[in-house]
């Protein structure tokens, strides 16, 4: 680093003018050169031909391409997270944003804010599950268990748990009790060793298509098609403020 | 879903007008002309008297750190370089959710001061305040409202405090507490209080709920964010849309092929 002497304005200087700052922005993942590479792998002539988007996402975060087990576990986790229905806040917000006329290129950003908050809530809720996965002591936390799972859900859990033994070896999921869908996804992501930022990023990314596809089903400015009294807010004037 | 109607006290659209927080918009408010700041405070559940309005305004001025190089404001400029000041204004504001600085830190700091006050109870009892503060210190590796990089003291905090000399705000319960807490923490941890500690105290004395202190500070800071958003949207495209290669330092892996690594 070197001290960058910036022109002072009428002799007035502050830390940004005087303190030594780096002169260049560091790049670690994508080579900014004329041939774009992700952690060294050429995009156009290598990754685009021999890897899929999920592998490139893993590569970006982890620095290496995933092996077959990690790829399968990651794919399963993200598919489990994908379905967000219209009544869930991120999709509902995207629908409202579409109706309110948000431009198409900003709808993903609006949805991502809500999806990020949902991911935050889920991540916090499942902290006991992550602790259990690290220690395997005691019963699986109730907060992660499916509530009254159907036979199909129980069978699905057993199959995924069985597959996790092939993907993750001795870190496999137990065959029972059945976890709820989101908990199962987060369990796989945790067992893959992904940090919180990676989990939030992949979770948001996995859910954007369903959320925005739902928003696309309504027409921009179609206010009459939206249930405006859902819920039916009652405005009060009782002297109290919000 | 319950059939009970959820309550809102924010507002209502009528065929012939509108209501906002208990007031008629086009009759009462248009006649009284509350400032934008007063409306913002109302939105946060605060009623400001004339002294409170003055405190709010002084907080807004103290928060004007409008240097383009301040990181959240720089974020605004980078986004704005793509041409949309609105997207940049709101995208950059999301940075403010961080507990490390600015609005995000304000919430944690307000909650800390509230916890100390509830524990100490008698805020004029220096020993009780000290014990309560040290208890919070012991439980919190990182404190909001403390830390002054690059200089010995936070000039914004000093200026805000000086501007309140003789003002009734100096007698505020949390204002008096924050002075004590600042000294205690500085003595025990060697870290100086910053503007956020004073802001949190003033907001609490104005009746702001601790959980809303972050949004209050974000609203107070909007002029800086807006100014950078509009200027950068007009001018920063060539500068920031893509940095030139000579200003980048690639430190990643060397070129390789998939066939070599599998």
Short mmCIF file of C-alpha atoms in Angstrom, two decimals:
data_model
loop_
_atom_site.label_atom_id
_atom_site.label_comp_id
_atom_site.label_asym_id
_atom_site.label_seq_id
_atom_site.Cartn_x
_atom_site.Cartn_y
_atom_site.Cartn_z
CA UNK A 1 0.00 0.00 0.00
CA UNK A 2 1.14 3.57 -0.49
CA UNK A 3 -0.12 6.85 0.77
CA UNK A 4 -2.25 8.43 -1.88
CA UNK A 5 -1.95 12.18 -1.69
CA UNK A 6 -5.31 13.46 -2.77
CA UNK A 7 -5.79 17.13 -3.54
CA UNK A 8 -6.91 18.86 -0.38
CA UNK A 9 -9.85 21.17 -0.59
CA UNK A 10 -8.78 24.58 0.68
CA UNK A 11 -6.30 22.93 3.07
CA UNK A 12 -8.96 20.77 4.75
CA UNK A 13 -8.04 17.09 4.95
CA UNK A 14 -9.57 14.01 6.46
CA UNK A 15 -8.67 10.34 6.84
CA UNK A 16 -9.62 9.48 3.28
CA UNK A 17 -7.14 12.05 2.02
CA UNK A 18 -4.20 11.08 4.19
CA UNK A 19 -4.40 7.47 5.37
CA UNK A 20 -2.62 4.86 3.23
CA UNK A 21 -5.13 2.92 1.15
CA UNK A 22 -4.57 0.15 -1.41
CA UNK A 23 -4.39 1.44 -4.97
CA UNK A 24 -6.13 -1.53 -6.54
CA UNK A 25 -9.18 -3.64 -5.86
CA UNK A 26 -8.34 -7.27 -5.16
CA UNK A 27 -10.06 -9.98 -7.22
CA UNK A 28 -10.05 -13.53 -5.95
CA UNK A 29 -12.70 -15.51 -7.79
CA UNK A 30 -13.13 -14.24 -11.33
CA UNK A 31 -10.08 -13.32 -13.38
CA UNK A 32 -10.87 -9.87 -14.82
CA UNK A 33 -8.65 -10.44 -17.83
CA UNK A 34 -9.88 -10.74 -21.43
CA UNK A 35 -10.50 -14.48 -20.92
CA UNK A 36 -12.95 -14.84 -18.07
CA UNK A 37 -12.00 -17.58 -15.63
CA UNK A 38 -13.51 -18.73 -12.37
CA UNK A 39 -10.80 -19.94 -10.02
CA UNK A 40 -8.63 -20.55 -13.03
CA UNK A 41 -11.11 -22.46 -15.21
CA UNK A 42 -11.94 -20.79 -18.51
CA UNK A 43 -15.62 -19.99 -18.76
CA UNK A 44 -16.31 -20.12 -22.47
CA UNK A 45 -14.18 -23.05 -23.51
CA UNK A 46 -14.16 -25.15 -20.35
CA UNK A 47 -16.83 -24.53 -17.72
CA UNK A 48 -19.58 -23.76 -20.21
CA UNK A 49 -18.92 -27.06 -21.98
CA UNK A 50 -18.09 -29.35 -19.08
CA UNK A 51 -19.81 -27.97 -15.98
CA UNK A 52 -23.29 -26.87 -15.00
CA UNK A 53 -24.43 -23.75 -13.14
CA UNK A 54 -24.57 -25.58 -9.82
CA UNK A 55 -20.98 -26.68 -10.19
CA UNK A 56 -19.89 -23.17 -11.10
CA UNK A 57 -21.68 -21.81 -8.03
CA UNK A 58 -19.87 -24.35 -5.85
CA UNK A 59 -16.59 -23.58 -7.56
CA UNK A 60 -17.04 -19.85 -6.94
CA UNK A 61 -17.49 -20.33 -3.22
CA UNK A 62 -15.30 -23.33 -2.54
CA UNK A 63 -12.47 -22.77 -5.00
CA UNK A 64 -12.71 -26.25 -6.53
CA UNK A 65 -15.31 -28.10 -8.55
CA UNK A 66 -17.51 -30.41 -6.50
CA UNK A 67 -17.09 -34.14 -6.54
CA UNK A 68 -20.06 -36.32 -7.50
CA UNK A 69 -21.28 -36.69 -3.92
CA UNK A 70 -21.15 -32.99 -3.13
CA UNK A 71 -22.81 -32.16 -6.43
CA UNK A 72 -25.68 -34.54 -5.74
CA UNK A 73 -26.15 -33.39 -2.15
CA UNK A 74 -26.09 -29.73 -3.17
CA UNK A 75 -28.54 -30.29 -5.99
CA UNK A 76 -30.92 -32.14 -3.69
CA UNK A 77 -30.72 -29.42 -1.04
CA UNK A 78 -31.44 -26.61 -3.47
CA UNK A 79 -34.35 -28.45 -5.07
CA UNK A 80 -35.80 -29.01 -1.60
CA UNK A 81 -35.59 -25.27 -0.94
CA UNK A 82 -36.95 -24.15 -4.31
CA UNK A 83 -40.73 -24.17 -3.84
CA UNK A 84 -42.00 -20.92 -2.36
CA UNK A 85 -45.72 -20.52 -2.88
CA UNK A 86 -47.57 -17.31 -3.59
CA UNK A 87 -48.78 -17.00 -0.02
CA UNK A 88 -45.26 -16.95 1.39
CA UNK A 89 -43.88 -13.47 1.93
CA UNK A 90 -41.14 -13.46 -0.75
CA UNK A 91 -43.48 -14.56 -3.54
CA UNK A 92 -46.33 -12.42 -2.24
CA UNK A 93 -43.98 -9.40 -2.20
CA UNK A 94 -42.85 -10.15 -5.73
CA UNK A 95 -46.46 -10.42 -6.91
CA UNK A 96 -47.30 -7.10 -5.29
CA UNK A 97 -44.20 -5.51 -6.75
CA UNK A 98 -45.20 -6.74 -10.21
CA UNK A 99 -48.71 -5.38 -9.77
CA UNK A 100 -47.28 -2.08 -8.53
CA UNK A 101 -45.28 -1.85 -11.73
CA UNK A 102 -41.76 -2.68 -10.61
CA UNK A 103 -39.55 -3.02 -13.66
CA UNK A 104 -38.69 -6.57 -14.62
CA UNK A 105 -34.99 -6.13 -13.98
CA UNK A 106 -35.60 -5.08 -10.37
CA UNK A 107 -38.13 -7.75 -9.45
CA UNK A 108 -35.33 -10.24 -8.68
CA UNK A 109 -33.74 -7.72 -6.33
CA UNK A 110 -37.00 -7.05 -4.53
CA UNK A 111 -37.68 -10.76 -4.19
CA UNK A 112 -34.11 -11.36 -3.05
CA UNK A 113 -34.51 -8.97 -0.13
CA UNK A 114 -37.48 -10.94 1.14
CA UNK A 115 -35.82 -14.30 0.41
CA UNK A 116 -32.74 -13.17 2.28
CA UNK A 117 -34.84 -12.36 5.32
CA UNK A 118 -36.58 -15.74 5.07
CA UNK A 119 -33.19 -17.44 4.87
CA UNK A 120 -32.06 -15.51 7.92
CA UNK A 121 -35.08 -16.72 9.91
CA UNK A 122 -34.62 -20.34 8.78
CA UNK A 123 -30.91 -20.30 9.51
CA UNK A 124 -31.53 -19.03 13.02
CA UNK A 125 -34.37 -21.51 13.64
CA UNK A 126 -32.18 -24.46 12.61
CA UNK A 127 -29.16 -23.62 14.74
CA UNK A 128 -30.03 -26.51 17.12
CA UNK A 129 -30.04 -28.88 14.13
CA UNK A 130 -26.58 -27.76 13.06
CA UNK A 131 -25.30 -28.30 16.58
CA UNK A 132 -26.84 -31.77 16.60
CA UNK A 133 -25.25 -32.62 13.24
CA UNK A 134 -21.86 -31.66 14.64
CA UNK A 135 -22.18 -33.71 17.83
CA UNK A 136 -24.86 -36.35 17.09
CA UNK A 137 -25.66 -36.27 20.79
CA UNK A 138 -29.19 -36.73 22.05
CA UNK A 139 -32.32 -36.67 19.93
CA UNK A 140 -32.72 -34.65 16.75
CA UNK A 141 -34.15 -31.26 17.78
CA UNK A 142 -37.90 -30.97 17.52
CA UNK A 143 -37.57 -27.72 15.60
CA UNK A 144 -36.20 -29.66 12.63
CA UNK A 145 -38.68 -32.52 12.59
CA UNK A 146 -41.51 -32.79 10.13
CA UNK A 147 -44.86 -32.32 11.81
CA UNK A 148 -47.10 -35.34 11.19
CA UNK A 149 -45.19 -36.43 8.09
CA UNK A 150 -47.13 -38.24 5.43
CA UNK A 151 -45.96 -41.70 4.30
CA UNK A 152 -44.60 -40.07 1.16
CA UNK A 153 -42.60 -37.55 3.19
CA UNK A 154 -41.20 -40.27 5.40
CA UNK A 155 -40.26 -42.36 2.39
CA UNK A 156 -38.65 -39.34 0.72
CA UNK A 157 -36.63 -38.64 3.84
CA UNK A 158 -35.44 -42.26 4.04
CA UNK A 159 -34.38 -42.20 0.41
CA UNK A 160 -32.50 -38.94 0.77
CA UNK A 161 -30.89 -40.14 4.00
CA UNK A 162 -29.85 -43.34 2.25
CA UNK A 163 -28.41 -41.36 -0.65
CA UNK A 164 -26.57 -39.10 1.77
CA UNK A 165 -24.55 -42.10 2.89
CA UNK A 166 -23.23 -42.43 -0.67
CA UNK A 167 -22.64 -38.67 -0.94
CA UNK A 168 -21.24 -37.89 2.50
CA UNK A 169 -19.97 -41.17 3.92
CA UNK A 170 -20.03 -41.31 7.69
CA UNK A 171 -21.69 -37.88 7.88
CA UNK A 172 -24.87 -39.31 6.44
CA UNK A 173 -28.28 -38.28 7.73
CA UNK A 174 -30.15 -40.64 10.01
CA UNK A 175 -33.03 -42.53 8.40
CA UNK A 176 -35.47 -41.24 10.99
CA UNK A 177 -37.13 -39.19 12.28
CA UNK A 178 -38.21 -37.39 9.13
CA UNK A 179 -37.04 -33.80 8.96
CA UNK A 180 -39.15 -31.10 7.43
CA UNK A 181 -38.25 -30.17 3.89
CA UNK A 182 -36.34 -26.98 4.75
CA UNK A 183 -34.53 -28.60 7.66
CA UNK A 184 -33.49 -31.48 5.41
CA UNK A 185 -32.06 -29.01 2.92
CA UNK A 186 -30.19 -27.08 5.59
CA UNK A 187 -28.88 -30.30 7.06
CA UNK A 188 -27.36 -31.25 3.72
CA UNK A 189 -25.88 -27.77 3.27
CA UNK A 190 -24.36 -27.91 6.73
CA UNK A 191 -22.96 -31.39 6.17
CA UNK A 192 -21.38 -30.08 2.97
CA UNK A 193 -19.46 -27.63 5.14
CA UNK A 194 -20.93 -24.48 3.63
CA UNK A 195 -20.68 -21.27 5.61
CA UNK A 196 -23.56 -18.93 6.37
CA UNK A 197 -22.99 -16.56 3.46
CA UNK A 198 -22.85 -19.46 1.01
CA UNK A 199 -26.03 -20.97 2.46
CA UNK A 200 -27.94 -17.69 2.19
CA UNK A 201 -26.69 -17.08 -1.35
CA UNK A 202 -27.59 -20.53 -2.62
CA UNK A 203 -30.91 -20.54 -0.80
CA UNK A 204 -31.94 -17.22 -2.32
CA UNK A 205 -30.75 -18.27 -5.75
CA UNK A 206 -32.59 -21.59 -5.60
CA UNK A 207 -35.86 -19.89 -4.76
CA UNK A 208 -35.81 -16.92 -7.15
CA UNK A 209 -37.14 -18.80 -10.20
CA UNK A 210 -40.29 -20.09 -8.50
CA UNK A 211 -40.91 -16.76 -6.81
CA UNK A 212 -40.49 -14.72 -9.96
CA UNK A 213 -42.37 -17.20 -12.09
CA UNK A 214 -45.24 -16.71 -9.69
CA UNK A 215 -44.94 -12.94 -10.09
CA UNK A 216 -44.90 -13.33 -13.86
CA UNK A 217 -48.31 -14.95 -13.68
CA UNK A 218 -49.87 -11.60 -12.81
CA UNK A 219 -49.98 -8.68 -15.16
CA UNK A 220 -48.28 -5.46 -14.26
CA UNK A 221 -50.81 -2.93 -12.96
CA UNK A 222 -53.49 -5.62 -12.65
CA UNK A 223 -54.67 -4.15 -9.36
CA UNK A 224 -58.20 -5.50 -9.70
CA UNK A 225 -56.91 -9.05 -9.73
CA UNK A 226 -55.24 -8.73 -6.34
CA UNK A 227 -57.17 -9.40 -3.10
CA UNK A 228 -56.71 -5.94 -1.61
CA UNK A 229 -58.35 -6.91 1.65
CA UNK A 230 -55.98 -9.76 2.39
CA UNK A 231 -55.66 -9.07 5.23
CA UNK A 232 -58.42 -6.57 5.79
CA UNK A 233 -56.57 -3.93 7.74
CA UNK A 234 -58.67 -1.89 10.13
CA UNK A 235 -57.45 1.68 10.38
CA UNK A 236 -57.62 3.02 13.91
CA UNK A 237 -57.46 6.56 15.23
CA UNK A 238 -57.11 6.07 18.95
CA UNK A 239 -54.36 8.55 19.68
CA UNK A 240 -51.65 5.93 19.49
CA UNK A 241 -49.01 6.00 16.79
CA UNK A 242 -47.69 3.05 14.73
CA UNK B 1 -56.63 -17.22 8.85
CA UNK B 2 -58.46 -15.43 11.65
CA UNK B 3 -61.44 -13.29 10.72
CA UNK B 4 -60.25 -10.57 13.12
CA UNK B 5 -59.08 -7.53 11.23
CA UNK B 6 -55.46 -6.61 11.91
CA UNK B 7 -55.10 -3.05 13.09
CA UNK B 8 -53.10 -0.34 11.46
CA UNK B 9 -52.61 3.18 12.71
CA UNK B 10 -50.59 4.32 9.73
CA UNK B 11 -53.23 5.47 7.31
CA UNK B 12 -56.26 5.05 5.17
CA UNK B 13 -57.23 6.17 1.68
CA UNK B 14 -60.69 7.65 1.33
CA UNK B 15 -62.57 8.66 -1.78
CA UNK B 16 -62.22 12.29 -0.81
CA UNK B 17 -58.99 12.37 1.12
CA UNK B 18 -56.56 10.42 3.23
CA UNK B 19 -55.65 9.93 6.87
CA UNK B 20 -52.09 9.57 8.22
CA UNK B 21 -51.43 8.60 11.83
CA UNK B 22 -54.66 10.08 13.04
CA UNK B 23 -54.55 13.29 11.03
CA UNK B 24 -56.24 14.41 7.85
CA UNK B 25 -53.66 14.67 5.10
CA UNK B 26 -55.10 17.32 2.81
CA UNK B 27 -56.77 19.40 5.48
CA UNK B 28 -55.00 19.22 8.84
CA UNK B 29 -51.48 18.32 7.75
CA UNK B 30 -51.53 20.50 4.67
CA UNK B 31 -52.54 23.37 6.94
CA UNK B 32 -50.03 22.68 9.73
CA UNK B 33 -47.15 21.79 7.40
CA UNK B 34 -45.16 19.42 9.62
CA UNK B 35 -41.64 18.97 8.30
CA UNK B 36 -40.48 15.80 6.65
CA UNK B 37 -38.55 15.06 9.81
CA UNK B 38 -41.65 15.33 11.96
CA UNK B 39 -43.52 13.02 9.62
CA UNK B 40 -40.64 10.55 9.72
CA UNK B 41 -40.64 10.61 13.52
CA UNK B 42 -44.41 10.14 13.54
CA UNK B 43 -44.02 7.13 11.28
CA UNK B 44 -41.70 5.64 13.89
CA UNK B 45 -44.22 6.15 16.64
CA UNK B 46 -42.67 9.30 18.10
CA UNK B 47 -44.33 12.59 18.85
CA UNK B 48 -41.82 15.44 18.76
CA UNK B 49 -42.34 18.64 20.67
CA UNK B 50 -40.41 21.73 19.52
CA UNK B 51 -37.37 20.71 21.57
CA UNK B 52 -37.55 17.20 20.19
CA UNK B 53 -37.75 18.49 16.62
CA UNK B 54 -34.60 20.48 17.24
CA UNK B 55 -32.81 17.41 18.59
CA UNK B 56 -33.94 15.38 15.56
CA UNK B 57 -32.63 18.06 13.21
CA UNK B 58 -29.29 18.24 15.01
CA UNK B 59 -28.96 14.46 14.75
CA UNK B 60 -29.61 14.64 11.02
CA UNK B 61 -26.95 17.28 10.58
CA UNK B 62 -24.42 15.40 12.71
CA UNK B 63 -25.00 12.36 10.48
CA UNK B 64 -24.03 14.24 7.35
CA UNK B 65 -20.79 12.44 6.60
CA UNK B 66 -21.27 12.73 2.91
CA UNK B 67 -17.85 11.73 1.64
CA UNK B 68 -18.11 9.61 -1.50
CA UNK B 69 -15.47 7.33 -0.05
CA UNK B 70 -17.53 6.25 2.99
CA UNK B 71 -18.25 2.63 2.28
CA UNK B 72 -22.07 2.52 2.36
CA UNK B 73 -22.17 5.73 0.29
CA UNK B 74 -19.61 4.29 -2.08
CA UNK B 75 -21.87 1.26 -2.44
CA UNK B 76 -24.63 3.64 -3.48
CA UNK B 77 -22.37 5.23 -6.07
CA UNK B 78 -21.26 1.91 -7.51
CA UNK B 79 -24.85 0.77 -7.96
CA UNK B 80 -25.82 4.21 -9.26
CA UNK B 81 -23.10 4.00 -11.89
CA UNK B 82 -25.52 1.70 -13.71
CA UNK B 83 -27.81 4.68 -14.13
CA UNK B 84 -30.71 4.24 -11.70
CA UNK B 85 -30.50 6.50 -8.63
CA UNK B 86 -33.58 4.94 -7.01
CA UNK B 87 -32.17 1.43 -7.17
CA UNK B 88 -28.88 2.75 -5.85
CA UNK B 89 -30.51 4.68 -2.99
CA UNK B 90 -32.36 1.64 -1.69
CA UNK B 91 -29.70 -0.92 -2.52
CA UNK B 92 -27.10 1.08 -0.65
CA UNK B 93 -29.45 1.56 2.30
CA UNK B 94 -29.53 -2.19 2.80
CA UNK B 95 -25.89 -1.96 3.87
CA UNK B 96 -27.21 -0.02 6.85
CA UNK B 97 -28.66 -3.21 8.29
CA UNK B 98 -25.16 -4.19 9.35
CA UNK B 99 -24.67 -4.30 13.11
CA UNK B 100 -21.16 -2.98 12.58
CA UNK B 101 -21.89 0.62 11.68
CA UNK B 102 -24.55 3.23 11.21
CA UNK B 103 -28.23 2.38 11.48
CA UNK B 104 -27.68 -1.29 12.22
CA UNK B 105 -25.38 -0.41 15.09
CA UNK B 106 -27.92 2.10 16.39
CA UNK B 107 -30.44 -0.59 17.19
CA UNK B 108 -27.95 -2.68 19.13
CA UNK B 109 -26.66 0.39 20.93
CA UNK B 110 -30.17 1.50 21.91
CA UNK B 111 -30.89 -1.99 23.20
CA UNK B 112 -27.64 -1.95 25.16
CA UNK B 113 -28.44 1.39 26.81
CA UNK B 114 -31.93 0.16 27.62
CA UNK B 115 -30.53 -3.01 29.18
CA UNK B 116 -28.08 -1.02 31.28
CA UNK B 117 -30.84 1.33 32.42
CA UNK B 118 -33.12 -1.54 33.37
CA UNK B 119 -30.35 -3.28 35.30
CA UNK B 120 -28.99 -0.22 37.06
CA UNK B 121 -32.44 1.29 37.74
CA UNK B 122 -31.01 4.35 39.54
CA UNK B 123 -29.08 6.06 36.77
CA UNK B 124 -27.66 8.66 39.17
CA UNK B 125 -25.98 5.90 41.16
CA UNK B 126 -22.57 5.71 39.53
CA UNK B 127 -21.74 2.36 41.10
CA UNK B 128 -24.95 0.74 39.86
CA UNK B 129 -24.45 2.17 36.38
CA UNK B 130 -20.86 0.99 36.38
CA UNK B 131 -21.81 -2.52 37.50
CA UNK B 132 -24.58 -2.74 34.90
CA UNK B 133 -22.27 -1.49 32.17
CA UNK B 134 -19.52 -3.94 33.07
CA UNK B 135 -22.07 -6.73 33.09
CA UNK B 136 -23.06 -5.85 29.53
CA UNK B 137 -19.39 -5.59 28.57
CA UNK B 138 -18.73 -9.06 29.91
CA UNK B 139 -21.50 -10.53 27.76
CA UNK B 140 -20.74 -8.59 24.59
CA UNK B 141 -17.48 -9.07 22.73
CA UNK B 142 -18.51 -6.33 20.35
CA UNK B 143 -20.30 -3.15 21.40
CA UNK B 144 -22.27 -0.85 19.16
CA UNK B 145 -21.63 2.84 19.66
CA UNK B 146 -17.92 2.42 20.29
CA UNK B 147 -14.85 2.57 18.09
CA UNK B 148 -13.35 5.58 16.36
CA UNK B 149 -11.06 4.65 13.47
CA UNK B 150 -8.33 6.90 12.15
CA UNK B 151 -8.66 9.57 14.82
CA UNK B 152 -8.64 9.95 18.58
CA UNK B 153 -12.26 11.04 19.03
CA UNK B 154 -15.39 11.14 16.92
CA UNK B 155 -15.65 14.76 15.84
CA UNK B 156 -19.32 14.24 14.87
CA UNK B 157 -20.20 13.12 18.38
CA UNK B 158 -18.30 16.02 19.91
CA UNK B 159 -20.02 18.51 17.61
CA UNK B 160 -23.47 17.10 18.34
CA UNK B 161 -22.89 17.16 22.08
CA UNK B 162 -21.53 20.72 21.89
CA UNK B 163 -24.54 21.84 19.86
CA UNK B 164 -26.79 20.63 22.67
CA UNK B 165 -25.06 22.68 25.38
CA UNK B 166 -27.78 24.19 27.54
CA UNK B 167 -30.52 22.31 25.68
CA UNK B 168 -33.10 20.36 27.65
CA UNK B 169 -31.88 17.24 25.83
CA UNK B 170 -28.85 17.24 28.11
CA UNK B 171 -31.15 16.33 31.00
CA UNK B 172 -32.58 13.35 29.16
CA UNK B 173 -32.39 10.09 31.09
CA UNK B 174 -30.54 8.21 28.41
CA UNK B 175 -28.42 11.19 27.42
CA UNK B 176 -27.04 11.41 30.96
CA UNK B 177 -26.61 7.64 31.03
CA UNK B 178 -24.70 7.54 27.76
CA UNK B 179 -22.11 9.96 29.06
CA UNK B 180 -21.42 7.68 32.00
CA UNK B 181 -21.42 4.53 29.88
CA UNK B 182 -19.05 6.11 27.38
CA UNK B 183 -16.55 6.94 30.11
CA UNK B 184 -16.83 3.53 31.78
CA UNK B 185 -16.32 1.58 28.56
CA UNK B 186 -13.44 3.82 27.47
CA UNK B 187 -11.74 3.23 30.81
CA UNK B 188 -12.26 -0.55 30.81
CA UNK B 189 -11.82 -1.39 27.16
CA UNK B 190 -9.77 1.51 25.90
CA UNK B 191 -12.25 2.16 23.09
CA UNK B 192 -13.84 5.52 22.56
CA UNK B 193 -17.57 6.17 22.11
CA UNK B 194 -18.75 7.27 18.69
CA UNK B 195 -21.68 9.22 17.31
CA UNK B 196 -23.96 6.19 17.34
CA UNK B 197 -23.89 6.07 21.14
CA UNK B 198 -25.07 9.68 21.40
CA UNK B 199 -27.66 9.20 18.66
CA UNK B 200 -29.07 6.11 20.34
CA UNK B 201 -29.36 7.96 23.65
CA UNK B 202 -31.09 10.95 22.08
CA UNK B 203 -33.50 8.76 20.13
CA UNK B 204 -34.42 6.83 23.26
CA UNK B 205 -35.09 10.12 25.08
CA UNK B 206 -37.31 11.19 22.16
CA UNK B 207 -39.39 8.08 22.74
CA UNK B 208 -38.02 5.88 19.97
CA UNK B 209 -38.36 2.18 20.71
CA UNK B 210 -34.92 0.53 20.74
CA UNK B 211 -35.87 -1.87 17.95
CA UNK B 212 -36.70 1.12 15.71
CA UNK B 213 -33.52 3.09 16.37
CA UNK B 214 -31.85 1.58 13.32
CA UNK B 215 -34.57 2.70 10.94
CA UNK B 216 -34.64 6.11 12.64
CA UNK B 217 -30.96 6.60 11.87
CA UNK B 218 -31.47 5.34 8.32
CA UNK B 219 -34.19 7.94 7.80
CA UNK B 220 -31.95 10.62 9.29
CA UNK B 221 -29.17 9.68 6.89
CA UNK B 222 -31.23 9.75 3.71
CA UNK B 223 -29.92 13.09 2.40
CA UNK B 224 -26.39 11.74 2.13
CA UNK B 225 -27.55 8.59 0.38
CA UNK B 226 -29.82 10.50 -1.98
CA UNK B 227 -27.15 13.03 -2.90
CA UNK B 228 -24.68 10.35 -3.86
CA UNK B 229 -27.29 8.35 -5.71
CA UNK B 230 -28.29 11.20 -7.97
CA UNK B 231 -24.80 12.49 -8.61
CA UNK B 232 -23.32 9.09 -9.33
CA UNK B 233 -26.21 8.10 -11.59
CA UNK B 234 -25.41 11.14 -13.69
CA UNK B 235 -21.63 10.94 -13.65
CA UNK B 236 -20.09 7.73 -12.34
CA UNK B 237 -20.91 5.34 -15.18
CA UNK B 238 -17.50 5.71 -16.84
CA UNK B 239 -15.78 5.51 -13.46
CA UNK B 240 -17.47 2.67 -11.66
CA UNK B 241 -19.53 0.54 -14.00
CA UNK B 242 -16.39 -1.49 -14.58
CA UNK B 243 -13.04 -0.66 -13.09
CA UNK B 244 -10.18 -0.62 -15.61
CA UNK B 245 -7.76 -3.56 -15.51
CA UNK B 246 -4.93 -1.46 -14.13
CA UNK B 247 -6.95 -0.82 -10.98
CA UNK B 248 -7.58 -4.51 -10.36
CA UNK B 249 -5.28 -6.98 -8.63
CA UNK B 250 -6.13 -10.59 -9.42
CA UNK B 251 -4.98 -12.88 -6.63
CA UNK B 252 -6.83 -16.03 -7.58
CA UNK B 253 -5.81 -19.35 -9.04
CA UNK B 254 -3.70 -19.67 -12.15
CA UNK B 255 -5.30 -20.87 -15.41
CA UNK B 256 -6.13 -24.57 -15.49
CA UNK B 257 -8.36 -27.03 -17.34
CA UNK B 258 -11.08 -29.29 -15.97
CA UNK B 259 -9.49 -32.29 -17.69
CA UNK B 260 -6.33 -31.67 -15.67
CA UNK B 261 -8.06 -31.65 -12.30
CA UNK B 262 -10.51 -34.54 -12.66
#
